[in-house]
Amino acid sequence: MKTKGLRWWVVGLVALAAIINYIDRQAFGALWPEIATELFPNMGPDDTKAIYGTISAIFILSYAAGQTIFGKIFDWIGTRIGFALSIGIWSVATMIHAFAKGMVSFSIFRSILGIAEAGNWPGAAKANAEWFPTKERALAQGIFNSGAAIGGIVAYPIIGLLSVYLSWQSIFICVGLVGLLWLLPWLYIVKSPPKTHPWLSEDEKNYILTGQQNQDIDKDGNYDEGYSPSTGKLLKHKESWGVIIASAAIDPIWWLFIVWIPIYLNEVFGLNVKEIAFSAWVPYVGAMLGAWFGGLLAQNRLNTGWTVNKTRKMIITLGCLIMIPCFFLLKAPGSATIAVMIMAVLLFGFQVAIGNVQTLPSDMFSGKIVGTLSGFAGTAAKLGAFGLTFLIPLLTKGGNYTSAFLIGGILAIIALLAVWILCPKIEPLKEK
């Protein structure tokens, strides 16, 4: 049996995994006002915010470690089993949140969740490198990233609706079960990489493999394994550090919002769980559109003859230039409605940029090492997010988020400079 467009089925499943990932992840923030009321009834807002910030920072630190751990796992056991292992563990970890009784137990369960959920991102980068030619990778990454945005869109209304009928404990069990169901189509459809997949037509296989420009290092016109350096040699390339630093700077911007949107809306504008559920999804609409736009724009520019170098840099720059003024507008938005609209524009710019940052490893290295570099970049990104998340309760005492937004603007500038300075020419690299 041959399946036309099989690569799009694969990226669709990866995007669905990202949606599930974000529903599982966002449940904690969406339910926090109810959790805090039940478990910490005698504490004030600043005290419960500090507990929430500590648990969230521990989650991100575990997530950082998980990026490198699962980057290596994906390079070791492959995309198919790597995804099954990642999503299987994180689904069970989500379900056991129902048994948390305080900060320690929540921190332990969030740590397990963070390590396992981290596999989604190096796994997506590796699947992208395996299943797509260079000119389609930004679009494929955009589709995947839009899954994260869609997860953010649907998570809050779903959690809000479930909270009408179920306890917060039952909600964690319900959303965890969804991830286990995802394993069934994944293991059935993704039987092997494209080179040996029995359902892949010869035309599509040739289109994928011959379009992977960084897989023909000797320029003989035939597919080969490309440049796959050891980890030590990988880190000697300044381009690798460009990817790592850009990721470490830009990724905390996303985490600033996905962790703190519900707390910000509750603290600054007084929204409760159900009101948050029908407001906090708006920024993710901008993120979804940005993911699609960034991918389609990259594909369009490459099809018109732009180089990968020019395309990536132009689109990353565009995304950062959209973000930076939004941080200044968030200093005094006036209302919750205006705030979430500004956030939507900001996250649109973020996704335009990040989708092209995340394709850089596969633009420059062989698929065999893409998971490793993506894992290093992801770990650096989550360490940056951990630091910012840890600081937010200190920076925002009394409900003033100005300093946090200022830091976000600075991070966007750093990411932009890292790409332009450390990646002078984005192209397939060769051994020095």
PDB file of C-alpha atoms in Angstrom, residues 212-218 222-229 364-369 428-430:
ATOM      1  CA  GLN A 212      17.865  17.401   1.453  1.00  0.00           C
ATOM      2  CA  GLN A 213      20.665  19.620   0.211  1.00  0.00           C
ATOM      3  CA  ASN A 214      22.857  19.114   3.215  1.00  0.00           C
ATOM      4  CA  GLN A 215      22.865  15.373   2.561  1.00  0.00           C
ATOM      5  CA  ASP A 216      25.082  15.597  -0.551  1.00  0.00           C
ATOM      6  CA  ILE A 217      28.361  16.880   0.839  1.00  0.00           C
ATOM      7  CA  ASP A 218      30.532  15.434  -1.908  1.00  0.00           C
ATOM      8  CA  ASN A 222      23.704  11.157  -4.989  1.00  0.00           C
ATOM      9  CA  TYR A 223      22.192  10.979  -1.511  1.00  0.00           C
ATOM     10  CA  ASP A 224      24.737  10.416   1.234  1.00  0.00           C
ATOM     11  CA  GLU A 225      24.855  10.701   4.989  1.00  0.00           C
ATOM     12  CA  GLY A 226      26.311  14.223   4.959  1.00  0.00           C
ATOM     13  CA  TYR A 227      28.401  15.915   7.626  1.00  0.00           C
ATOM     14  CA  SER A 228      27.776  14.341  11.001  1.00  0.00           C
ATOM     15  CA  PRO A 229      30.562  15.414  13.375  1.00  0.00           C
ATOM     16  CA  MET A 364      23.753  22.998   8.499  1.00  0.00           C
ATOM     17  CA  PHE A 365      24.261  19.380   9.652  1.00  0.00           C
ATOM     18  CA  SER A 366      23.372  15.797   8.782  1.00  0.00           C
ATOM     19  CA  GLY A 367      20.232  14.244  10.209  1.00  0.00           C
ATOM     20  CA  LYS A 368      22.347  11.961  12.402  1.00  0.00           C
ATOM     21  CA  ILE A 369      23.476  14.891  14.575  1.00  0.00           C
ATOM     22  CA  PRO A 428      25.529  22.830   4.788  1.00  0.00           C
ATOM     23  CA  LEU A 429      28.776  22.792   6.753  1.00  0.00           C
ATOM     24  CA  LYS A 430      31.841  20.702   6.107  1.00  0.00           C
TER      25      LYS A 430
END
